[in-house]
PDB file of C-alpha atoms in Angstrom:
ATOM      1  CA  UNK A 144     -23.881 -21.604  11.342  1.00  0.00           C
ATOM      2  CA  UNK A 145     -20.525 -22.185  13.231  1.00  0.00           C
ATOM      3  CA  UNK A 146     -17.210 -21.055  11.696  1.00  0.00           C
ATOM      4  CA  UNK A 147     -13.629 -22.387  12.812  1.00  0.00           C
ATOM      5  CA  UNK A 148     -11.036 -19.924  12.855  1.00  0.00           C
ATOM      6  CA  UNK A 149     -10.049 -18.532   9.559  1.00  0.00           C
ATOM      7  CA  UNK A 150      -6.400 -19.383  10.044  1.00  0.00           C
ATOM      8  CA  UNK A 151      -6.822 -22.798  10.870  1.00  0.00           C
ATOM      9  CA  UNK A 152      -9.983 -23.134   7.414  1.00  0.00           C
ATOM     10  CA  UNK A 153      -9.738 -20.427   4.885  1.00  0.00           C
ATOM     11  CA  UNK A 154      -7.228 -21.120   2.285  1.00  0.00           C
ATOM     12  CA  UNK A 155      -5.328 -19.206  -0.152  1.00  0.00           C
ATOM     13  CA  UNK A 156      -6.915 -18.436  -3.843  1.00  0.00           C
ATOM     14  CA  UNK A 157      -5.254 -17.387  -6.061  1.00  0.00           C
ATOM     15  CA  UNK A 158      -6.914 -16.684  -9.590  1.00  0.00           C
ATOM     16  CA  UNK A 159      -5.067 -16.557 -12.624  1.00  0.00           C
ATOM     17  CA  UNK A 160      -5.301 -17.525 -16.354  1.00  0.00           C
ATOM     18  CA  UNK A 161      -2.629 -19.205 -19.302  1.00  0.00           C
ATOM     19  CA  UNK A 162      -2.039 -15.274 -19.712  1.00  0.00           C
ATOM     20  CA  UNK A 163      -0.673 -14.114 -16.400  1.00  0.00           C
ATOM     21  CA  UNK A 164       2.582 -15.312 -15.785  1.00  0.00           C
ATOM     22  CA  UNK A 165       5.189 -13.262 -17.625  1.00  0.00           C
ATOM     23  CA  UNK A 166       8.183 -15.088 -17.660  1.00  0.00           C
ATOM     24  CA  UNK A 167      10.344 -12.061 -17.482  1.00  0.00           C
ATOM     25  CA  UNK A 168      11.225  -9.629 -14.837  1.00  0.00           C
ATOM     26  CA  UNK A 169       9.595  -6.737 -16.296  1.00  0.00           C
ATOM     27  CA  UNK A 170       6.684  -7.418 -14.820  1.00  0.00           C
ATOM     28  CA  UNK A 171       6.383  -5.410 -11.913  1.00  0.00           C
ATOM     29  CA  UNK A 172       6.041  -2.125 -14.216  1.00  0.00           C
ATOM     30  CA  UNK A 173       3.921  -3.426 -17.215  1.00  0.00           C
ATOM     31  CA  UNK A 174       3.251  -1.245 -20.386  1.00  0.00           C
ATOM     32  CA  UNK A 175       0.943  -1.503 -22.947  1.00  0.00           C
ATOM     33  CA  UNK A 176       2.212  -3.691 -26.671  1.00  0.00           C
ATOM     34  CA  UNK A 177       0.462  -1.118 -28.507  1.00  0.00           C
ATOM     35  CA  UNK A 178       2.487   2.148 -26.358  1.00  0.00           C
ATOM     36  CA  UNK A 179       5.923  -0.425 -26.946  1.00  0.00           C
ATOM     37  CA  UNK A 180       5.584   0.179 -30.439  1.00  0.00           C
ATOM     38  CA  UNK A 181       4.194   4.031 -30.616  1.00  0.00           C
ATOM     39  CA  UNK A 182       6.648   5.338 -27.832  1.00  0.00           C
ATOM     40  CA  UNK A 183       9.291   6.851 -30.494  1.00  0.00           C
ATOM     41  CA  UNK A 184       5.923   9.054 -31.899  1.00  0.00           C
ATOM     42  CA  UNK A 185       5.097  10.125 -28.155  1.00  0.00           C
ATOM     43  CA  UNK A 186       5.900  13.359 -26.214  1.00  0.00           C
ATOM     44  CA  UNK A 187       8.301  12.537 -23.000  1.00  0.00           C
ATOM     45  CA  UNK A 188       4.742  14.010 -21.415  1.00  0.00           C
ATOM     46  CA  UNK A 189       2.635  11.153 -22.628  1.00  0.00           C
ATOM     47  CA  UNK A 190       4.895   8.645 -22.980  1.00  0.00           C
ATOM     48  CA  UNK A 191       5.543   9.309 -19.008  1.00  0.00           C
ATOM     49  CA  UNK A 192       1.608   9.633 -18.457  1.00  0.00           C
ATOM     50  CA  UNK A 193       0.915   6.447 -20.075  1.00  0.00           C
ATOM     51  CA  UNK A 194       3.036   4.380 -18.228  1.00  0.00           C
ATOM     52  CA  UNK A 195       1.642   5.635 -15.016  1.00  0.00           C
ATOM     53  CA  UNK A 196      -0.908   4.689 -15.841  1.00  0.00           C
ATOM     54  CA  UNK A 197       0.091   1.410 -16.980  1.00  0.00           C
ATOM     55  CA  UNK A 198       1.963   1.039 -14.188  1.00  0.00           C
ATOM     56  CA  UNK A 199       0.566  -1.330 -10.988  1.00  0.00           C
ATOM     57  CA  UNK A 200       1.499  -0.068  -7.920  1.00  0.00           C
ATOM     58  CA  UNK A 201       0.747  -1.940  -4.653  1.00  0.00           C
ATOM     59  CA  UNK A 202      -0.182  -0.674  -1.429  1.00  0.00           C
ATOM     60  CA  UNK A 203      -1.569  -1.618   2.489  1.00  0.00           C
ATOM     61  CA  UNK A 204      -5.373  -2.417   2.691  1.00  0.00           C
ATOM     62  CA  UNK A 205      -7.132   0.759   3.757  1.00  0.00           C
ATOM     63  CA  UNK A 206     -10.667   1.199   4.860  1.00  0.00           C
ATOM     64  CA  UNK A 207     -12.006   2.626   1.401  1.00  0.00           C
ATOM     65  CA  UNK A 208     -11.139  -0.160   0.057  1.00  0.00           C
ATOM     66  CA  UNK A 209     -12.826  -2.499   1.995  1.00  0.00           C
ATOM     67  CA  UNK A 210     -16.107  -2.728  -0.281  1.00  0.00           C
ATOM     68  CA  UNK A 211     -13.827  -3.515  -3.533  1.00  0.00           C
ATOM     69  CA  UNK A 212     -11.843  -5.701  -1.680  1.00  0.00           C
ATOM     70  CA  UNK A 213     -15.039  -7.945  -0.686  1.00  0.00           C
ATOM     71  CA  UNK A 214     -15.841  -7.573  -4.289  1.00  0.00           C
ATOM     72  CA  UNK A 215     -12.876  -8.707  -6.187  1.00  0.00           C
ATOM     73  CA  UNK A 216     -12.732 -11.690  -2.802  1.00  0.00           C
ATOM     74  CA  UNK A 217     -16.155 -12.572  -3.841  1.00  0.00           C
ATOM     75  CA  UNK A 218     -16.086 -13.108  -7.200  1.00  0.00           C
ATOM     76  CA  UNK A 219     -13.012 -15.187  -7.432  1.00  0.00           C
ATOM     77  CA  UNK A 220     -14.934 -17.493  -5.057  1.00  0.00           C
ATOM     78  CA  UNK A 221     -17.578 -17.863  -7.299  1.00  0.00           C
ATOM     79  CA  UNK A 222     -16.229 -18.414  -9.694  1.00  0.00           C
ATOM     80  CA  UNK A 223     -14.853 -22.163  -8.105  1.00  0.00           C
ATOM     81  CA  UNK A 224     -18.338 -23.243  -8.690  1.00  0.00           C
ATOM     82  CA  UNK A 225     -18.233 -24.248 -12.226  1.00  0.00           C
ATOM     83  CA  UNK A 226     -14.144 -24.794 -11.838  1.00  0.00           C
ATOM     84  CA  UNK A 227     -15.076 -27.377  -8.953  1.00  0.00           C
ATOM     85  CA  UNK A 228     -18.047 -29.299 -10.888  1.00  0.00           C
ATOM     86  CA  UNK A 229     -16.536 -29.826 -14.190  1.00  0.00           C
ATOM     87  CA  UNK A 230     -12.978 -29.049 -14.559  1.00  0.00           C
ATOM     88  CA  UNK A 231     -12.362 -31.043 -11.004  1.00  0.00           C
ATOM     89  CA  UNK A 232     -13.828 -33.992 -12.857  1.00  0.00           C
ATOM     90  CA  UNK A 233     -10.687 -34.734 -14.506  1.00  0.00           C
ATOM     91  CA  UNK A 234      -8.937 -34.683 -11.422  1.00  0.00           C
ATOM     92  CA  UNK A 235     -11.207 -37.161  -9.798  1.00  0.00           C
ATOM     93  CA  UNK A 236     -10.210 -40.955 -12.215  1.00  0.00           C
ATOM     94  CA  UNK A 237     -12.554 -42.725  -9.352  1.00  0.00           C
ATOM     95  CA  UNK A 238     -15.761 -40.629  -9.671  1.00  0.00           C
ATOM     96  CA  UNK A 239     -15.322 -40.398 -13.498  1.00  0.00           C
ATOM     97  CA  UNK A 240     -15.360 -44.546 -12.739  1.00  0.00           C
ATOM     98  CA  UNK A 241     -18.560 -44.286 -10.674  1.00  0.00           C
ATOM     99  CA  UNK A 242     -20.122 -41.937 -12.831  1.00  0.00           C
ATOM    100  CA  UNK A 243     -20.305 -44.215 -15.944  1.00  0.00           C
ATOM    101  CA  UNK A 244     -20.567 -47.124 -13.531  1.00  0.00           C
ATOM    102  CA  UNK A 245     -24.186 -45.755 -12.887  1.00  0.00           C
ATOM    103  CA  UNK A 246     -25.315 -44.908 -16.555  1.00  0.00           C
ATOM    104  CA  UNK A 247     -24.510 -48.368 -17.799  1.00  0.00           C
ATOM    105  CA  UNK A 248     -26.584 -49.423 -15.168  1.00  0.00           C
ATOM    106  CA  UNK A 249     -29.194 -46.695 -15.976  1.00  0.00           C
ATOM    107  CA  UNK A 250     -29.351 -48.306 -19.606  1.00  0.00           C
ATOM    108  CA  UNK A 251     -29.204 -52.236 -17.847  1.00  0.00           C
ATOM    109  CA  UNK A 252     -31.918 -51.406 -15.663  1.00  0.00           C
ATOM    110  CA  UNK A 253     -34.279 -48.743 -17.930  1.00  0.00           C
ATOM    111  CA  UNK A 254     -32.943 -50.783 -21.565  1.00  0.00           C
ATOM    112  CA  UNK A 255     -33.787 -46.820 -22.771  1.00  0.00           C
ATOM    113  CA  UNK A 256     -31.443 -44.692 -24.753  1.00  0.00           C
ATOM    114  CA  UNK A 257     -32.950 -41.671 -23.733  1.00  0.00           C
ATOM    115  CA  UNK A 258     -32.887 -42.249 -20.162  1.00  0.00           C
ATOM    116  CA  UNK A 259     -29.076 -43.409 -20.165  1.00  0.00           C
ATOM    117  CA  UNK A 260     -27.989 -40.282 -22.660  1.00  0.00           C
ATOM    118  CA  UNK A 261     -29.840 -38.059 -19.410  1.00  0.00           C
ATOM    119  CA  UNK A 262     -27.654 -39.641 -16.693  1.00  0.00           C
ATOM    120  CA  UNK A 263     -24.422 -38.044 -17.518  1.00  0.00           C
ATOM    121  CA  UNK A 264     -26.727 -34.822 -17.703  1.00  0.00           C
ATOM    122  CA  UNK A 265     -28.674 -35.573 -14.373  1.00  0.00           C
ATOM    123  CA  UNK A 266     -24.717 -35.906 -12.868  1.00  0.00           C
ATOM    124  CA  UNK A 267     -23.243 -32.944 -14.037  1.00  0.00           C
ATOM    125  CA  UNK A 268     -26.285 -31.170 -12.992  1.00  0.00           C
ATOM    126  CA  UNK A 269     -25.955 -32.484  -9.365  1.00  0.00           C
ATOM    127  CA  UNK A 270     -21.795 -31.888  -9.829  1.00  0.00           C
ATOM    128  CA  UNK A 271     -23.077 -28.230  -9.971  1.00  0.00           C
ATOM    129  CA  UNK A 272     -25.692 -27.745  -7.341  1.00  0.00           C
ATOM    130  CA  UNK A 273     -23.374 -29.107  -4.864  1.00  0.00           C
ATOM    131  CA  UNK A 274     -20.509 -27.057  -6.067  1.00  0.00           C
ATOM    132  CA  UNK A 275     -22.421 -24.264  -5.649  1.00  0.00           C
ATOM    133  CA  UNK A 276     -24.306 -24.685  -2.508  1.00  0.00           C
ATOM    134  CA  UNK A 277     -20.817 -25.742  -0.460  1.00  0.00           C
ATOM    135  CA  UNK A 278     -18.965 -23.041  -1.641  1.00  0.00           C
ATOM    136  CA  UNK A 279     -21.601 -20.280  -0.875  1.00  0.00           C
ATOM    137  CA  UNK A 280     -21.404 -21.187   2.717  1.00  0.00           C
ATOM    138  CA  UNK A 281     -17.400 -21.499   2.771  1.00  0.00           C
ATOM    139  CA  UNK A 282     -17.796 -17.685   0.975  1.00  0.00           C
ATOM    140  CA  UNK A 283     -20.239 -16.767   3.973  1.00  0.00           C
ATOM    141  CA  UNK A 284     -17.927 -18.472   6.874  1.00  0.00           C
ATOM    142  CA  UNK A 285     -14.856 -16.072   5.082  1.00  0.00           C
ATOM    143  CA  UNK A 286     -17.080 -12.726   4.749  1.00  0.00           C
ATOM    144  CA  UNK A 287     -17.818 -13.497   8.202  1.00  0.00           C
ATOM    145  CA  UNK A 288     -14.554 -14.208   9.789  1.00  0.00           C
ATOM    146  CA  UNK A 289     -11.301 -12.032   8.374  1.00  0.00           C
ATOM    147  CA  UNK A 290     -12.566 -10.554   5.455  1.00  0.00           C
ATOM    148  CA  UNK A 291     -15.329  -8.910   7.245  1.00  0.00           C
ATOM    149  CA  UNK A 292     -12.524  -6.936   9.687  1.00  0.00           C
ATOM    150  CA  UNK A 293      -9.484  -6.647   7.635  1.00  0.00           C
ATOM    151  CA  UNK A 294      -8.334  -4.326   9.724  1.00  0.00           C
ATOM    152  CA  UNK A 295      -8.491  -6.740  12.566  1.00  0.00           C
ATOM    153  CA  UNK A 296      -7.203  -9.742  11.277  1.00  0.00           C
ATOM    154  CA  UNK A 297      -4.531  -8.683   8.863  1.00  0.00           C
ATOM    155  CA  UNK A 298      -2.844  -4.642   9.338  1.00  0.00           C
ATOM    156  CA  UNK A 299      -3.220  -4.891  13.336  1.00  0.00           C
ATOM    157  CA  UNK A 300      -1.442  -8.135  14.487  1.00  0.00           C
ATOM    158  CA  UNK A 301       2.333  -8.095  14.081  1.00  0.00           C
ATOM    159  CA  UNK A 302       3.907  -9.780  11.157  1.00  0.00           C
ATOM    160  CA  UNK A 303       0.927  -9.911   8.921  1.00  0.00           C
ATOM    161  CA  UNK A 304      -0.685  -7.158   6.445  1.00  0.00           C
ATOM    162  CA  UNK A 305      -2.828  -7.169   3.812  1.00  0.00           C
ATOM    163  CA  UNK A 306      -2.204  -4.952   0.090  1.00  0.00           C
ATOM    164  CA  UNK A 307      -4.363  -4.097  -3.055  1.00  0.00           C
ATOM    165  CA  UNK A 308      -2.953  -3.860  -6.234  1.00  0.00           C
ATOM    166  CA  UNK A 309      -4.219  -0.829  -8.226  1.00  0.00           C
ATOM    167  CA  UNK A 310      -4.374   0.294 -11.914  1.00  0.00           C
ATOM    168  CA  UNK A 311      -5.543   3.335 -13.031  1.00  0.00           C
ATOM    169  CA  UNK A 312      -6.787   4.459  -9.811  1.00  0.00           C
ATOM    170  CA  UNK A 313      -8.767   0.927  -9.289  1.00  0.00           C
ATOM    171  CA  UNK A 314      -7.984  -1.954  -6.732  1.00  0.00           C
ATOM    172  CA  UNK A 315      -7.809  -4.652  -9.151  1.00  0.00           C
ATOM    173  CA  UNK A 316      -5.802  -7.462  -7.190  1.00  0.00           C
ATOM    174  CA  UNK A 317      -5.704  -8.512  -3.645  1.00  0.00           C
ATOM    175  CA  UNK A 318      -3.195 -10.598  -1.237  1.00  0.00           C
ATOM    176  CA  UNK A 319      -2.734 -11.152   2.371  1.00  0.00           C
ATOM    177  CA  UNK A 320       0.146 -12.357   4.463  1.00  0.00           C
ATOM    178  CA  UNK A 321      -0.433 -13.755   7.726  1.00  0.00           C
ATOM    179  CA  UNK A 322       2.340 -15.086   9.778  1.00  0.00           C
ATOM    180  CA  UNK A 323       3.020 -17.743  12.419  1.00  0.00           C
ATOM    181  CA  UNK A 324       5.733 -17.246  14.867  1.00  0.00           C
ATOM    182  CA  UNK A 325       5.369 -20.937  16.035  1.00  0.00           C
ATOM    183  CA  UNK A 326       7.238 -22.190  13.157  1.00  0.00           C
ATOM    184  CA  UNK A 327       8.435 -18.605  11.837  1.00  0.00           C
ATOM    185  CA  UNK A 328       6.772 -18.587   8.939  1.00  0.00           C
ATOM    186  CA  UNK A 329       4.065 -16.781   6.750  1.00  0.00           C
ATOM    187  CA  UNK A 330       1.227 -17.568   5.168  1.00  0.00           C
ATOM    188  CA  UNK A 331       0.436 -16.481   2.071  1.00  0.00           C
ATOM    189  CA  UNK A 332      -3.696 -15.825   1.380  1.00  0.00           C
ATOM    190  CA  UNK A 333      -6.342 -14.029  -0.379  1.00  0.00           C
ATOM    191  CA  UNK A 334      -4.578 -13.419  -3.589  1.00  0.00           C
ATOM    192  CA  UNK A 335      -7.222 -13.141  -6.562  1.00  0.00           C
ATOM    193  CA  UNK A 336      -7.394 -10.421  -8.923  1.00  0.00           C
ATOM    194  CA  UNK A 337     -10.339  -8.878 -10.750  1.00  0.00           C
ATOM    195  CA  UNK A 338     -11.127 -10.813 -14.020  1.00  0.00           C
ATOM    196  CA  UNK A 339     -11.134  -7.629 -16.311  1.00  0.00           C
ATOM    197  CA  UNK A 340      -7.430  -6.941 -15.683  1.00  0.00           C
ATOM    198  CA  UNK A 341      -5.726 -10.354 -15.561  1.00  0.00           C
ATOM    199  CA  UNK A 342      -2.833 -10.935 -17.681  1.00  0.00           C
ATOM    200  CA  UNK A 343      -0.936  -8.190 -16.796  1.00  0.00           C
ATOM    201  CA  UNK A 344       1.241 -10.039 -14.330  1.00  0.00           C
ATOM    202  CA  UNK A 345      -0.247  -8.568 -11.141  1.00  0.00           C
ATOM    203  CA  UNK A 346      -0.958 -11.759  -9.394  1.00  0.00           C
ATOM    204  CA  UNK A 347       3.134 -11.765  -9.741  1.00  0.00           C
ATOM    205  CA  UNK A 348       3.365  -8.576  -8.493  1.00  0.00           C
ATOM    206  CA  UNK A 349       0.995  -9.882  -5.585  1.00  0.00           C
ATOM    207  CA  UNK A 350       3.250 -12.870  -4.889  1.00  0.00           C
ATOM    208  CA  UNK A 351       6.695 -10.713  -4.944  1.00  0.00           C
ATOM    209  CA  UNK A 352       5.423  -8.286  -2.910  1.00  0.00           C
ATOM    210  CA  UNK A 353       4.743 -11.003   0.368  1.00  0.00           C
ATOM    211  CA  UNK A 354       7.957 -12.241  -0.411  1.00  0.00           C
ATOM    212  CA  UNK A 355       9.222  -9.189  -0.038  1.00  0.00           C
ATOM    213  CA  UNK A 356       7.364  -8.605   3.120  1.00  0.00           C
ATOM    214  CA  UNK A 357       8.790 -12.007   4.415  1.00  0.00           C
ATOM    215  CA  UNK A 358      12.324 -11.336   3.820  1.00  0.00           C
ATOM    216  CA  UNK A 359      11.382  -7.896   5.223  1.00  0.00           C
ATOM    217  CA  UNK A 360       9.873 -10.055   8.653  1.00  0.00           C
ATOM    218  CA  UNK A 361      12.922 -12.430   8.904  1.00  0.00           C
ATOM    219  CA  UNK A 362      10.526 -15.698   8.151  1.00  0.00           C
ATOM    220  CA  UNK A 363      12.158 -19.063   7.723  1.00  0.00           C
ATOM    221  CA  UNK A 364       9.751 -19.717   4.808  1.00  0.00           C
ATOM    222  CA  UNK A 365       6.448 -18.507   2.979  1.00  0.00           C
ATOM    223  CA  UNK A 366       3.570 -21.377   2.879  1.00  0.00           C
ATOM    224  CA  UNK A 367       0.193 -21.353   1.230  1.00  0.00           C
ATOM    225  CA  UNK A 368      -2.603 -23.932  -0.005  1.00  0.00           C
ATOM    226  CA  UNK A 369      -5.029 -23.762  -2.662  1.00  0.00           C
ATOM    227  CA  UNK A 370      -8.005 -25.960  -3.941  1.00  0.00           C
ATOM    228  CA  UNK A 371      -7.646 -23.829  -7.439  1.00  0.00           C
ATOM    229  CA  UNK A 372      -8.310 -26.302 -10.367  1.00  0.00           C
ATOM    230  CA  UNK A 373      -6.575 -24.446 -13.565  1.00  0.00           C
ATOM    231  CA  UNK A 374      -3.047 -25.662 -13.695  1.00  0.00           C
ATOM    232  CA  UNK A 375      -2.166 -21.949 -14.364  1.00  0.00           C
ATOM    233  CA  UNK A 376      -2.690 -21.174 -10.972  1.00  0.00           C
ATOM    234  CA  UNK A 377       0.162 -23.680 -10.029  1.00  0.00           C
ATOM    235  CA  UNK A 378       2.267 -22.446 -12.607  1.00  0.00           C
ATOM    236  CA  UNK A 379       2.278 -18.992 -11.024  1.00  0.00           C
ATOM    237  CA  UNK A 380       3.433 -20.791  -7.969  1.00  0.00           C
ATOM    238  CA  UNK A 381       5.993 -22.389  -9.429  1.00  0.00           C
ATOM    239  CA  UNK A 382       7.586 -19.324 -11.076  1.00  0.00           C
ATOM    240  CA  UNK A 383       7.193 -17.893  -7.713  1.00  0.00           C
ATOM    241  CA  UNK A 384       9.990 -19.895  -6.241  1.00  0.00           C
ATOM    242  CA  UNK A 385       7.270 -22.139  -4.625  1.00  0.00           C
ATOM    243  CA  UNK A 386       7.620 -26.652  -3.953  1.00  0.00           C
ATOM    244  CA  UNK A 387       4.286 -28.537  -3.985  1.00  0.00           C
ATOM    245  CA  UNK A 388       4.805 -30.394  -0.573  1.00  0.00           C
ATOM    246  CA  UNK A 389       1.797 -32.502  -1.073  1.00  0.00           C
ATOM    247  CA  UNK A 390      -1.821 -32.900  -1.889  1.00  0.00           C
ATOM    248  CA  UNK A 391      -4.784 -33.998   0.353  1.00  0.00           C
ATOM    249  CA  UNK A 392      -7.543 -35.979  -1.405  1.00  0.00           C
ATOM    250  CA  UNK A 393     -11.058 -34.971  -0.754  1.00  0.00           C
ATOM    251  CA  UNK A 394     -10.181 -32.371   1.434  1.00  0.00           C
ATOM    252  CA  UNK A 395     -12.889 -30.727   3.681  1.00  0.00           C
ATOM    253  CA  UNK A 396     -13.717 -26.849   3.561  1.00  0.00           C
ATOM    254  CA  UNK A 397     -16.495 -25.463   6.125  1.00  0.00           C
ATOM    255  CA  UNK A 398     -20.295 -25.551   5.512  1.00  0.00           C
ATOM    256  CA  UNK A 399     -19.989 -29.430   4.155  1.00  0.00           C
ATOM    257  CA  UNK A 400     -22.457 -31.842   5.479  1.00  0.00           C
ATOM    258  CA  UNK A 401     -20.343 -34.708   5.068  1.00  0.00           C
ATOM    259  CA  UNK A 402     -23.103 -37.124   3.881  1.00  0.00           C
ATOM    260  CA  UNK A 403     -22.157 -39.917   1.217  1.00  0.00           C
ATOM    261  CA  UNK A 404     -24.334 -38.140  -1.522  1.00  0.00           C
ATOM    262  CA  UNK A 405     -22.909 -34.549  -1.049  1.00  0.00           C
ATOM    263  CA  UNK A 406     -18.470 -36.582  -1.593  1.00  0.00           C
ATOM    264  CA  UNK A 407     -20.449 -38.264  -4.464  1.00  0.00           C
ATOM    265  CA  UNK A 408     -20.480 -34.589  -5.866  1.00  0.00           C
ATOM    266  CA  UNK A 409     -18.400 -32.517  -4.574  1.00  0.00           C
ATOM    267  CA  UNK A 410     -14.433 -33.305  -3.685  1.00  0.00           C
ATOM    268  CA  UNK A 411     -11.639 -31.154  -3.769  1.00  0.00           C
ATOM    269  CA  UNK A 412      -7.690 -31.653  -3.562  1.00  0.00           C
ATOM    270  CA  UNK A 413      -5.991 -29.564  -1.272  1.00  0.00           C
ATOM    271  CA  UNK A 414      -2.721 -28.313  -2.602  1.00  0.00           C
ATOM    272  CA  UNK A 415       0.015 -27.266   0.168  1.00  0.00           C
ATOM    273  CA  UNK A 416       3.261 -25.528  -1.523  1.00  0.00           C
ATOM    274  CA  UNK A 417       6.511 -24.135   0.510  1.00  0.00           C
ATOM    275  CA  UNK A 418       8.796 -21.714  -0.195  1.00  0.00           C
ATOM    276  CA  UNK A 419      11.898 -21.841   2.150  1.00  0.00           C
ATOM    277  CA  UNK A 420      13.868 -18.669   2.227  1.00  0.00           C
ATOM    278  CA  UNK A 421      16.535 -19.883   5.227  1.00  0.00           C
ATOM    279  CA  UNK A 422      16.572 -22.472   6.871  1.00  0.00           C
ATOM    280  CA  UNK A 423      15.727 -21.516  11.081  1.00  0.00           C
TER     281      UNK A 423
END
């Protein structure tokens, strides 16, 4: 399968839920609620150990992280299958009208209530099938380009980097920054958090690491693009200071065949965000 350059086609994916957007600055050091209430009864050494256990540290990618990084990325992308197939339909008014028309025509033609009731189920089944097909193709492309050699794509080039979030000695999150010398911007990419460790502010901490990197390297702006369906992901970008710059309807991912049937059952909206750091 032909895969375009990941700089062109592989957009950022941020995994976030409604509880992953802390509202204060304290989320760079994360302490569980139970520890906050019982801290007075703990010895200084025990408290220090518990704080260290629940503190998320961000460090640069190492070769030994490769398996964990690919797992977190893979799991995060696979979550997009049901999200795109079902949640995404809420944002596709035109598609909803088409599906309603098809269901009504089914009744007109067959005069069968049973068959008409089956129509929405078949339509949702088709959406899931095409969502799975396209996203698997996108995943295959990513795993054979930048995610196959993180060292080459992100660690060696000047102005780019890849980080992992570590909690309790485990890699629980990832994020990348890829610089663009032509317009002096850096792209936030590949952000994802292990589903077992969400709700701890890890995604926001990773995002702040990219902000810090951009400022240290004197980039004028940070950009990102996403097809995320969940509203919480977009709230996360806004909480980091990003401004929504526009949306592309019926966005095309690598691996799509562009057939009429595929376009009917698989649609994506591509959102562009930008955080201006300083004027050129």
